[in-house]
């Protein structure tokens, strides 16, 4: 986040400093860097939506964020600003990607646009607007509208697609969770990553199949492994996924398979997967 800051504009440097303060929980640092007539307009949904004007009300907004995100008990996997665009000396716009799990079992996952205005070397207004068709904050906090287990699974797929399997293991699975890759299916012993694995158990951990996938598949521009459908009954999520890729041995893996995740809150209230099972994997055996 801080690379090449020497070439950044004063406005971008200030915005980056504010994100650094937010990550540390330094709300005073954010407020002190704002103008006397500061305002924070949260266009998205959730319990902190609305326009907050003046120092006291902006502090109130961040208090609501801390409360509903779970403070130190919440798990922030990602809160990253990117794609900065500057419009003169008074306006800056950027994207923020959020992956966050709250102690109330909520999952905040998506992107949003932050629009900054500046005055006399300080920030004067920030507007937060949702980017995705479904506002991630409303999806997390409006009861009954969106299944949190589905959002958790979608976040896991996103992390996998970015090659961030270590973070899936660390943040998204219960201790002793089970990762079952087509165990019991005919010929599965021929598949390097096939079988049943248990999170946190030496010699059986989730890092084993993820590493074997990385060693077995060619991750080029034509690589496809993505979910096409999500359905849920309570905290049990059933997913259809398509895979189309080459193995390092020159064989093609192409097919449709079923993924089933059972999700459960841990002792701190964080929603995680208790098991993730893949079935209908004959295309892996054939390759």
PDB file of C-alpha atoms in Angstrom:
ATOM      1  CA  UNK A   1       0.000   0.000   0.000  1.00  0.00           C
ATOM      2  CA  UNK A   2       2.880   2.343   0.672  1.00  0.00           C
ATOM      3  CA  UNK A   3       5.117   1.638  -2.332  1.00  0.00           C
ATOM      4  CA  UNK A   4       6.118   4.602  -4.532  1.00  0.00           C
ATOM      5  CA  UNK A   5       4.514   7.030  -2.083  1.00  0.00           C
ATOM      6  CA  UNK A   6       7.259   9.558  -2.856  1.00  0.00           C
ATOM      7  CA  UNK A   7       5.622  10.036  -6.263  1.00  0.00           C
ATOM      8  CA  UNK A   8       2.074  10.158  -4.902  1.00  0.00           C
ATOM      9  CA  UNK A   9       0.138  13.396  -4.665  1.00  0.00           C
ATOM     10  CA  UNK A  10      -0.390  14.989  -1.223  1.00  0.00           C
ATOM     11  CA  UNK A  11      -4.059  13.996  -1.465  1.00  0.00           C
ATOM     12  CA  UNK A  12      -3.295  10.332  -2.108  1.00  0.00           C
ATOM     13  CA  UNK A  13      -0.674  10.302   0.649  1.00  0.00           C
ATOM     14  CA  UNK A  14      -3.264  11.667   3.078  1.00  0.00           C
ATOM     15  CA  UNK A  15      -5.858   9.085   2.011  1.00  0.00           C
ATOM     16  CA  UNK A  16      -3.331   6.274   2.440  1.00  0.00           C
ATOM     17  CA  UNK A  17      -2.461   7.625   5.878  1.00  0.00           C
ATOM     18  CA  UNK A  18      -6.146   7.548   6.807  1.00  0.00           C
ATOM     19  CA  UNK A  19      -6.433   3.898   5.723  1.00  0.00           C
ATOM     20  CA  UNK A  20      -3.372   3.146   7.832  1.00  0.00           C
ATOM     21  CA  UNK A  21      -5.061   4.819  10.816  1.00  0.00           C
ATOM     22  CA  UNK A  22      -8.251   2.846  10.219  1.00  0.00           C
ATOM     23  CA  UNK A  23      -6.300  -0.410  10.170  1.00  0.00           C
ATOM     24  CA  UNK A  24      -4.777   0.476  13.546  1.00  0.00           C
ATOM     25  CA  UNK A  25      -8.088   1.582  15.038  1.00  0.00           C
ATOM     26  CA  UNK A  26      -6.722   5.135  15.314  1.00  0.00           C
ATOM     27  CA  UNK A  27      -9.977   7.015  14.805  1.00  0.00           C
ATOM     28  CA  UNK A  28      -8.583  10.133  16.476  1.00  0.00           C
ATOM     29  CA  UNK A  29      -5.893  10.220  13.772  1.00  0.00           C
ATOM     30  CA  UNK A  30      -8.576  10.178  11.054  1.00  0.00           C
ATOM     31  CA  UNK A  31     -10.710  12.866  12.680  1.00  0.00           C
ATOM     32  CA  UNK A  32      -7.757  15.130  13.481  1.00  0.00           C
ATOM     33  CA  UNK A  33      -6.743  15.060   9.806  1.00  0.00           C
ATOM     34  CA  UNK A  34     -10.187  16.305   8.701  1.00  0.00           C
ATOM     35  CA  UNK A  35     -11.535  19.839   8.283  1.00  0.00           C
ATOM     36  CA  UNK A  36     -13.813  21.450  10.851  1.00  0.00           C
ATOM     37  CA  UNK A  37     -16.838  20.912   8.581  1.00  0.00           C
ATOM     38  CA  UNK A  38     -15.983  17.268   7.822  1.00  0.00           C
ATOM     39  CA  UNK A  39     -18.672  14.858   6.626  1.00  0.00           C
ATOM     40  CA  UNK A  40     -18.855  11.117   6.025  1.00  0.00           C
ATOM     41  CA  UNK A  41     -21.608   9.909   3.714  1.00  0.00           C
ATOM     42  CA  UNK A  42     -22.164   6.152   3.742  1.00  0.00           C
ATOM     43  CA  UNK A  43     -24.455   5.485   0.786  1.00  0.00           C
ATOM     44  CA  UNK A  44     -24.506   1.718   1.304  1.00  0.00           C
ATOM     45  CA  UNK A  45     -26.795  -0.245   3.600  1.00  0.00           C
ATOM     46  CA  UNK A  46     -26.257  -1.707   7.022  1.00  0.00           C
ATOM     47  CA  UNK A  47     -26.502  -0.273  10.540  1.00  0.00           C
ATOM     48  CA  UNK A  48     -24.081   2.597   9.835  1.00  0.00           C
ATOM     49  CA  UNK A  49     -25.662   3.986   6.652  1.00  0.00           C
ATOM     50  CA  UNK A  50     -26.357   7.693   6.396  1.00  0.00           C
ATOM     51  CA  UNK A  51     -24.582  11.050   6.398  1.00  0.00           C
ATOM     52  CA  UNK A  52     -22.495  12.030   9.417  1.00  0.00           C
ATOM     53  CA  UNK A  53     -21.509  15.694   9.660  1.00  0.00           C
ATOM     54  CA  UNK A  54     -19.058  17.267  12.079  1.00  0.00           C
ATOM     55  CA  UNK A  55     -16.341  15.736  14.235  1.00  0.00           C
ATOM     56  CA  UNK A  56     -18.659  14.223  16.851  1.00  0.00           C
ATOM     57  CA  UNK A  57     -20.895  12.533  14.288  1.00  0.00           C
ATOM     58  CA  UNK A  58     -17.965  11.217  12.234  1.00  0.00           C
ATOM     59  CA  UNK A  59     -16.587   9.701  15.435  1.00  0.00           C
ATOM     60  CA  UNK A  60     -20.026   8.186  15.997  1.00  0.00           C
ATOM     61  CA  UNK A  61     -19.888   6.601  12.525  1.00  0.00           C
ATOM     62  CA  UNK A  62     -16.561   4.921  13.241  1.00  0.00           C
ATOM     63  CA  UNK A  63     -17.925   3.785  16.598  1.00  0.00           C
ATOM     64  CA  UNK A  64     -20.745   2.035  14.751  1.00  0.00           C
ATOM     65  CA  UNK A  65     -18.229   0.379  12.418  1.00  0.00           C
ATOM     66  CA  UNK A  66     -16.232  -0.851  15.411  1.00  0.00           C
ATOM     67  CA  UNK A  67     -19.349  -2.148  17.138  1.00  0.00           C
ATOM     68  CA  UNK A  68     -20.811  -4.033  14.194  1.00  0.00           C
ATOM     69  CA  UNK A  69     -17.503  -5.278  12.754  1.00  0.00           C
ATOM     70  CA  UNK A  70     -16.645  -6.729  16.155  1.00  0.00           C
ATOM     71  CA  UNK A  71     -13.668  -4.593  17.183  1.00  0.00           C
ATOM     72  CA  UNK A  72     -10.597  -6.711  18.015  1.00  0.00           C
ATOM     73  CA  UNK A  73     -12.679  -9.905  17.897  1.00  0.00           C
ATOM     74  CA  UNK A  74     -13.512  -9.353  14.232  1.00  0.00           C
ATOM     75  CA  UNK A  75     -11.306 -10.939  11.569  1.00  0.00           C
ATOM     76  CA  UNK A  76     -10.166  -8.665   8.754  1.00  0.00           C
ATOM     77  CA  UNK A  77      -8.763 -10.801   5.963  1.00  0.00           C
ATOM     78  CA  UNK A  78      -8.528  -7.848   3.591  1.00  0.00           C
ATOM     79  CA  UNK A  79      -9.208  -4.131   3.618  1.00  0.00           C
ATOM     80  CA  UNK A  80      -7.233  -2.826   0.679  1.00  0.00           C
ATOM     81  CA  UNK A  81      -7.510   0.451  -1.253  1.00  0.00           C
ATOM     82  CA  UNK A  82      -6.577   0.415  -4.946  1.00  0.00           C
ATOM     83  CA  UNK A  83      -7.170   2.067  -8.326  1.00  0.00           C
ATOM     84  CA  UNK A  84      -6.695   5.669  -7.216  1.00  0.00           C
ATOM     85  CA  UNK A  85      -7.909   8.355  -9.624  1.00  0.00           C
ATOM     86  CA  UNK A  86      -7.303  12.031  -8.954  1.00  0.00           C
ATOM     87  CA  UNK A  87      -9.414  14.918 -10.234  1.00  0.00           C
ATOM     88  CA  UNK A  88      -7.501  18.128  -9.634  1.00  0.00           C
ATOM     89  CA  UNK A  89      -6.297  18.991  -6.137  1.00  0.00           C
ATOM     90  CA  UNK A  90      -9.658  18.672  -4.418  1.00  0.00           C
ATOM     91  CA  UNK A  91     -11.009  15.229  -5.378  1.00  0.00           C
ATOM     92  CA  UNK A  92      -9.744  11.661  -5.239  1.00  0.00           C
ATOM     93  CA  UNK A  93     -11.544   8.397  -5.945  1.00  0.00           C
ATOM     94  CA  UNK A  94     -10.480   4.814  -5.241  1.00  0.00           C
ATOM     95  CA  UNK A  95     -11.748   1.264  -4.816  1.00  0.00           C
ATOM     96  CA  UNK A  96     -11.660  -0.614  -1.517  1.00  0.00           C
ATOM     97  CA  UNK A  97     -11.880  -4.416  -1.311  1.00  0.00           C
ATOM     98  CA  UNK A  98     -13.184  -5.873   1.954  1.00  0.00           C
ATOM     99  CA  UNK A  99     -13.111  -9.416   3.311  1.00  0.00           C
ATOM    100  CA  UNK A 100     -14.199  -9.367   6.961  1.00  0.00           C
ATOM    101  CA  UNK A 101     -15.781 -11.818   9.429  1.00  0.00           C
ATOM    102  CA  UNK A 102     -17.650 -10.522  12.487  1.00  0.00           C
ATOM    103  CA  UNK A 103     -18.221 -12.206  15.890  1.00  0.00           C
ATOM    104  CA  UNK A 104     -21.944 -12.153  15.121  1.00  0.00           C
ATOM    105  CA  UNK A 105     -21.455 -14.577  12.241  1.00  0.00           C
ATOM    106  CA  UNK A 106     -21.691 -11.902   9.544  1.00  0.00           C
ATOM    107  CA  UNK A 107     -19.558 -11.929   6.390  1.00  0.00           C
ATOM    108  CA  UNK A 108     -18.644  -8.639   4.686  1.00  0.00           C
ATOM    109  CA  UNK A 109     -17.248  -9.332   1.221  1.00  0.00           C
ATOM    110  CA  UNK A 110     -17.091  -7.117  -1.844  1.00  0.00           C
ATOM    111  CA  UNK A 111     -15.837  -3.823  -3.239  1.00  0.00           C
ATOM    112  CA  UNK A 112     -16.895  -0.224  -2.859  1.00  0.00           C
ATOM    113  CA  UNK A 113     -15.864   3.219  -4.116  1.00  0.00           C
ATOM    114  CA  UNK A 114     -14.501   5.872  -1.773  1.00  0.00           C
ATOM    115  CA  UNK A 115     -14.696   9.468  -3.007  1.00  0.00           C
ATOM    116  CA  UNK A 116     -12.606  12.024  -1.125  1.00  0.00           C
ATOM    117  CA  UNK A 117     -12.692  15.806  -1.195  1.00  0.00           C
ATOM    118  CA  UNK A 118      -9.902  17.934   0.259  1.00  0.00           C
ATOM    119  CA  UNK A 119      -9.569  21.474   1.536  1.00  0.00           C
ATOM    120  CA  UNK A 120      -6.531  23.332   2.882  1.00  0.00           C
ATOM    121  CA  UNK A 121      -4.442  20.188   3.227  1.00  0.00           C
ATOM    122  CA  UNK A 122      -7.133  18.229   5.077  1.00  0.00           C
ATOM    123  CA  UNK A 123      -9.855  15.837   3.980  1.00  0.00           C
ATOM    124  CA  UNK A 124     -13.271  17.473   4.137  1.00  0.00           C
ATOM    125  CA  UNK A 125     -15.678  14.788   2.910  1.00  0.00           C
ATOM    126  CA  UNK A 126     -15.697  11.062   2.232  1.00  0.00           C
ATOM    127  CA  UNK A 127     -18.484   9.262   0.375  1.00  0.00           C
ATOM    128  CA  UNK A 128     -18.692   5.460   0.344  1.00  0.00           C
ATOM    129  CA  UNK A 129     -20.745   3.883  -2.468  1.00  0.00           C
ATOM    130  CA  UNK A 130     -21.319   0.178  -3.228  1.00  0.00           C
ATOM    131  CA  UNK A 131     -19.823  -1.254  -6.422  1.00  0.00           C
ATOM    132  CA  UNK A 132     -21.401  -4.695  -6.526  1.00  0.00           C
ATOM    133  CA  UNK A 133     -24.995  -5.417  -7.592  1.00  0.00           C
ATOM    134  CA  UNK A 134     -25.613  -6.529  -4.008  1.00  0.00           C
ATOM    135  CA  UNK A 135     -24.329  -4.058  -1.416  1.00  0.00           C
ATOM    136  CA  UNK A 136     -22.027  -6.095   0.843  1.00  0.00           C
ATOM    137  CA  UNK A 137     -22.971  -4.229   4.021  1.00  0.00           C
ATOM    138  CA  UNK A 138     -26.695  -4.713   3.503  1.00  0.00           C
ATOM    139  CA  UNK A 139     -26.019  -8.350   2.580  1.00  0.00           C
ATOM    140  CA  UNK A 140     -24.214  -8.856   5.877  1.00  0.00           C
ATOM    141  CA  UNK A 141     -26.553  -7.010   8.233  1.00  0.00           C
ATOM    142  CA  UNK A 142     -30.085  -6.982   6.816  1.00  0.00           C
ATOM    143  CA  UNK A 143     -31.582 -10.066   8.447  1.00  0.00           C
ATOM    144  CA  UNK A 144     -33.140 -12.741   6.257  1.00  0.00           C
ATOM    145  CA  UNK A 145     -32.088 -11.293   2.910  1.00  0.00           C
ATOM    146  CA  UNK A 146     -28.796 -13.059   2.284  1.00  0.00           C
ATOM    147  CA  UNK A 147     -27.376 -16.343   3.531  1.00  0.00           C
ATOM    148  CA  UNK A 148     -24.081 -15.682   5.345  1.00  0.00           C
ATOM    149  CA  UNK A 149     -22.795 -19.202   4.670  1.00  0.00           C
ATOM    150  CA  UNK A 150     -23.127 -18.599   0.921  1.00  0.00           C
ATOM    151  CA  UNK A 151     -21.201 -15.325   1.229  1.00  0.00           C
ATOM    152  CA  UNK A 152     -18.470 -17.124   3.198  1.00  0.00           C
ATOM    153  CA  UNK A 153     -18.170 -19.759   0.455  1.00  0.00           C
ATOM    154  CA  UNK A 154     -18.051 -17.057  -2.231  1.00  0.00           C
ATOM    155  CA  UNK A 155     -15.229 -15.392  -0.321  1.00  0.00           C
ATOM    156  CA  UNK A 156     -13.339 -18.700  -0.129  1.00  0.00           C
ATOM    157  CA  UNK A 157     -13.635 -19.113  -3.900  1.00  0.00           C
ATOM    158  CA  UNK A 158     -12.307 -15.579  -4.369  1.00  0.00           C
ATOM    159  CA  UNK A 159      -9.311 -16.282  -2.131  1.00  0.00           C
ATOM    160  CA  UNK A 160      -8.628 -19.556  -3.953  1.00  0.00           C
ATOM    161  CA  UNK A 161      -8.746 -17.772  -7.305  1.00  0.00           C
ATOM    162  CA  UNK A 162      -6.121 -15.344  -6.022  1.00  0.00           C
ATOM    163  CA  UNK A 163      -3.887 -18.175  -4.838  1.00  0.00           C
ATOM    164  CA  UNK A 164      -4.414 -17.178  -1.199  1.00  0.00           C
ATOM    165  CA  UNK A 165      -4.991 -20.672   0.152  1.00  0.00           C
ATOM    166  CA  UNK A 166      -2.972 -19.953   3.321  1.00  0.00           C
ATOM    167  CA  UNK A 167      -5.603 -17.378   4.275  1.00  0.00           C
ATOM    168  CA  UNK A 168      -8.429 -19.830   3.618  1.00  0.00           C
ATOM    169  CA  UNK A 169      -6.755 -22.287   5.981  1.00  0.00           C
ATOM    170  CA  UNK A 170      -6.008 -19.662   8.637  1.00  0.00           C
ATOM    171  CA  UNK A 171      -9.260 -17.700   8.685  1.00  0.00           C
ATOM    172  CA  UNK A 172     -12.095 -19.646   7.064  1.00  0.00           C
ATOM    173  CA  UNK A 173     -12.045 -23.142   8.576  1.00  0.00           C
ATOM    174  CA  UNK A 174     -12.747 -24.522  12.016  1.00  0.00           C
ATOM    175  CA  UNK A 175     -10.045 -26.471  13.802  1.00  0.00           C
ATOM    176  CA  UNK A 176     -10.376 -30.116  12.731  1.00  0.00           C
ATOM    177  CA  UNK A 177     -12.562 -29.145   9.788  1.00  0.00           C
ATOM    178  CA  UNK A 178     -12.727 -31.808   7.060  1.00  0.00           C
ATOM    179  CA  UNK A 179     -11.767 -31.245   3.412  1.00  0.00           C
ATOM    180  CA  UNK A 180     -13.020 -34.272   1.460  1.00  0.00           C
ATOM    181  CA  UNK A 181     -11.915 -34.431  -2.176  1.00  0.00           C
ATOM    182  CA  UNK A 182     -13.921 -37.238  -3.741  1.00  0.00           C
ATOM    183  CA  UNK A 183     -12.871 -39.858  -1.183  1.00  0.00           C
ATOM    184  CA  UNK A 184     -14.511 -43.188  -1.889  1.00  0.00           C
ATOM    185  CA  UNK A 185     -15.058 -42.444  -5.576  1.00  0.00           C
ATOM    186  CA  UNK A 186     -13.696 -45.027  -8.008  1.00  0.00           C
ATOM    187  CA  UNK A 187     -10.092 -44.435  -9.033  1.00  0.00           C
ATOM    188  CA  UNK A 188      -9.563 -41.507  -6.678  1.00  0.00           C
ATOM    189  CA  UNK A 189      -6.293 -43.044  -5.474  1.00  0.00           C
ATOM    190  CA  UNK A 190      -4.850 -41.979  -8.860  1.00  0.00           C
ATOM    191  CA  UNK A 191      -5.538 -38.288  -8.139  1.00  0.00           C
ATOM    192  CA  UNK A 192      -2.626 -36.624  -6.278  1.00  0.00           C
ATOM    193  CA  UNK A 193      -4.895 -34.384  -4.198  1.00  0.00           C
ATOM    194  CA  UNK A 194      -7.775 -36.835  -3.754  1.00  0.00           C
ATOM    195  CA  UNK A 195      -8.808 -38.062  -0.329  1.00  0.00           C
ATOM    196  CA  UNK A 196      -9.839 -36.720   3.067  1.00  0.00           C
ATOM    197  CA  UNK A 197      -7.911 -34.069   5.000  1.00  0.00           C
ATOM    198  CA  UNK A 198      -8.302 -32.583   8.494  1.00  0.00           C
ATOM    199  CA  UNK A 199      -7.436 -28.972   9.291  1.00  0.00           C
ATOM    200  CA  UNK A 200      -4.668 -28.603  11.852  1.00  0.00           C
ATOM    201  CA  UNK A 201      -3.687 -32.262  11.946  1.00  0.00           C
ATOM    202  CA  UNK A 202      -0.044 -32.851  11.054  1.00  0.00           C
ATOM    203  CA  UNK A 203       0.315 -34.901   7.905  1.00  0.00           C
ATOM    204  CA  UNK A 204      -3.374 -34.483   7.033  1.00  0.00           C
ATOM    205  CA  UNK A 205      -3.755 -30.699   6.900  1.00  0.00           C
ATOM    206  CA  UNK A 206      -5.458 -28.646   4.191  1.00  0.00           C
ATOM    207  CA  UNK A 207      -2.112 -27.341   2.961  1.00  0.00           C
ATOM    208  CA  UNK A 208      -1.435 -30.795   1.462  1.00  0.00           C
ATOM    209  CA  UNK A 209      -4.195 -30.898  -1.199  1.00  0.00           C
ATOM    210  CA  UNK A 210      -3.763 -27.197  -2.009  1.00  0.00           C
ATOM    211  CA  UNK A 211      -0.039 -27.737  -2.618  1.00  0.00           C
ATOM    212  CA  UNK A 212      -0.712 -30.828  -4.744  1.00  0.00           C
ATOM    213  CA  UNK A 213      -3.242 -28.903  -6.848  1.00  0.00           C
ATOM    214  CA  UNK A 214      -0.620 -26.210  -7.447  1.00  0.00           C
ATOM    215  CA  UNK A 215       1.900 -28.870  -8.437  1.00  0.00           C
ATOM    216  CA  UNK A 216      -0.558 -30.753 -10.667  1.00  0.00           C
ATOM    217  CA  UNK A 217      -2.406 -28.036 -12.599  1.00  0.00           C
ATOM    218  CA  UNK A 218      -1.266 -25.459 -15.139  1.00  0.00           C
ATOM    219  CA  UNK A 219      -2.439 -22.033 -13.967  1.00  0.00           C
ATOM    220  CA  UNK A 220      -2.308 -20.173 -17.276  1.00  0.00           C
ATOM    221  CA  UNK A 221      -4.665 -17.661 -18.904  1.00  0.00           C
ATOM    222  CA  UNK A 222      -6.975 -20.481 -20.001  1.00  0.00           C
ATOM    223  CA  UNK A 223      -7.345 -21.933 -16.492  1.00  0.00           C
ATOM    224  CA  UNK A 224     -10.976 -22.113 -15.327  1.00  0.00           C
ATOM    225  CA  UNK A 225     -12.186 -23.314 -11.941  1.00  0.00           C
ATOM    226  CA  UNK A 226     -15.242 -21.451 -10.767  1.00  0.00           C
ATOM    227  CA  UNK A 227     -18.596 -21.904  -9.057  1.00  0.00           C
ATOM    228  CA  UNK A 228     -21.684 -21.542 -11.224  1.00  0.00           C
ATOM    229  CA  UNK A 229     -24.465 -21.961  -8.672  1.00  0.00           C
ATOM    230  CA  UNK A 230     -24.981 -21.601  -4.915  1.00  0.00           C
ATOM    231  CA  UNK A 231     -27.943 -22.911  -2.923  1.00  0.00           C
ATOM    232  CA  UNK A 232     -28.309 -23.211   0.841  1.00  0.00           C
ATOM    233  CA  UNK A 233     -30.442 -24.780   3.500  1.00  0.00           C
ATOM    234  CA  UNK A 234     -29.547 -22.955   6.712  1.00  0.00           C
ATOM    235  CA  UNK A 235     -25.731 -23.238   6.977  1.00  0.00           C
ATOM    236  CA  UNK A 236     -25.303 -26.054   4.449  1.00  0.00           C
ATOM    237  CA  UNK A 237     -24.236 -24.686   1.060  1.00  0.00           C
ATOM    238  CA  UNK A 238     -24.340 -26.725  -2.149  1.00  0.00           C
ATOM    239  CA  UNK A 239     -22.326 -25.424  -5.079  1.00  0.00           C
ATOM    240  CA  UNK A 240     -21.928 -26.480  -8.689  1.00  0.00           C
ATOM    241  CA  UNK A 241     -18.456 -25.787 -10.053  1.00  0.00           C
ATOM    242  CA  UNK A 242     -16.857 -26.021 -13.473  1.00  0.00           C
ATOM    243  CA  UNK A 243     -13.220 -26.864 -14.046  1.00  0.00           C
ATOM    244  CA  UNK A 244     -11.346 -26.658 -17.342  1.00  0.00           C
ATOM    245  CA  UNK A 245      -7.562 -26.817 -17.160  1.00  0.00           C
ATOM    246  CA  UNK A 246      -4.483 -28.766 -18.154  1.00  0.00           C
ATOM    247  CA  UNK A 247      -2.319 -30.893 -15.896  1.00  0.00           C
ATOM    248  CA  UNK A 248       1.454 -30.458 -15.863  1.00  0.00           C
ATOM    249  CA  UNK A 249       1.522 -33.860 -17.587  1.00  0.00           C
ATOM    250  CA  UNK A 250      -0.444 -32.504 -20.552  1.00  0.00           C
ATOM    251  CA  UNK A 251      -3.819 -34.068 -19.681  1.00  0.00           C
ATOM    252  CA  UNK A 252      -7.049 -32.074 -19.735  1.00  0.00           C
ATOM    253  CA  UNK A 253      -9.367 -31.821 -16.729  1.00  0.00           C
ATOM    254  CA  UNK A 254     -12.808 -30.686 -17.806  1.00  0.00           C
ATOM    255  CA  UNK A 255     -16.091 -31.284 -16.024  1.00  0.00           C
ATOM    256  CA  UNK A 256     -18.764 -30.204 -13.579  1.00  0.00           C
ATOM    257  CA  UNK A 257     -18.598 -31.219  -9.935  1.00  0.00           C
ATOM    258  CA  UNK A 258     -20.514 -30.669  -6.702  1.00  0.00           C
ATOM    259  CA  UNK A 259     -19.104 -28.898  -3.637  1.00  0.00           C
ATOM    260  CA  UNK A 260     -20.951 -29.013  -0.311  1.00  0.00           C
ATOM    261  CA  UNK A 261     -19.873 -26.863   2.629  1.00  0.00           C
ATOM    262  CA  UNK A 262     -21.218 -27.140   6.157  1.00  0.00           C
ATOM    263  CA  UNK A 263     -20.633 -23.893   8.065  1.00  0.00           C
ATOM    264  CA  UNK A 264     -20.646 -23.219  11.789  1.00  0.00           C
ATOM    265  CA  UNK A 265     -19.648 -20.409  14.140  1.00  0.00           C
ATOM    266  CA  UNK A 266     -16.532 -20.892  16.258  1.00  0.00           C
ATOM    267  CA  UNK A 267     -16.127 -20.087  19.960  1.00  0.00           C
ATOM    268  CA  UNK A 268     -15.699 -16.391  19.093  1.00  0.00           C
ATOM    269  CA  UNK A 269     -18.805 -16.316  16.916  1.00  0.00           C
ATOM    270  CA  UNK A 270     -16.896 -16.223  13.597  1.00  0.00           C
ATOM    271  CA  UNK A 271     -18.626 -18.173  10.815  1.00  0.00           C
ATOM    272  CA  UNK A 272     -16.298 -20.797   9.310  1.00  0.00           C
ATOM    273  CA  UNK A 273     -16.530 -24.037   7.387  1.00  0.00           C
ATOM    274  CA  UNK A 274     -16.833 -27.255   9.359  1.00  0.00           C
ATOM    275  CA  UNK A 275     -16.505 -29.379   6.237  1.00  0.00           C
ATOM    276  CA  UNK A 276     -16.068 -28.928   2.480  1.00  0.00           C
ATOM    277  CA  UNK A 277     -16.840 -31.985   0.359  1.00  0.00           C
ATOM    278  CA  UNK A 278     -16.281 -32.402  -3.384  1.00  0.00           C
ATOM    279  CA  UNK A 279     -18.177 -35.126  -5.265  1.00  0.00           C
ATOM    280  CA  UNK A 280     -18.819 -36.139  -8.898  1.00  0.00           C
ATOM    281  CA  UNK A 281     -15.107 -35.830  -9.676  1.00  0.00           C
ATOM    282  CA  UNK A 282     -14.598 -38.497 -12.339  1.00  0.00           C
ATOM    283  CA  UNK A 283     -12.986 -35.915 -14.665  1.00  0.00           C
ATOM    284  CA  UNK A 284     -10.078 -35.681 -12.210  1.00  0.00           C
ATOM    285  CA  UNK A 285      -9.665 -39.468 -12.290  1.00  0.00           C
ATOM    286  CA  UNK A 286      -9.810 -39.549 -16.093  1.00  0.00           C
ATOM    287  CA  UNK A 287      -6.971 -36.988 -16.295  1.00  0.00           C
TER     288      UNK A 287
END
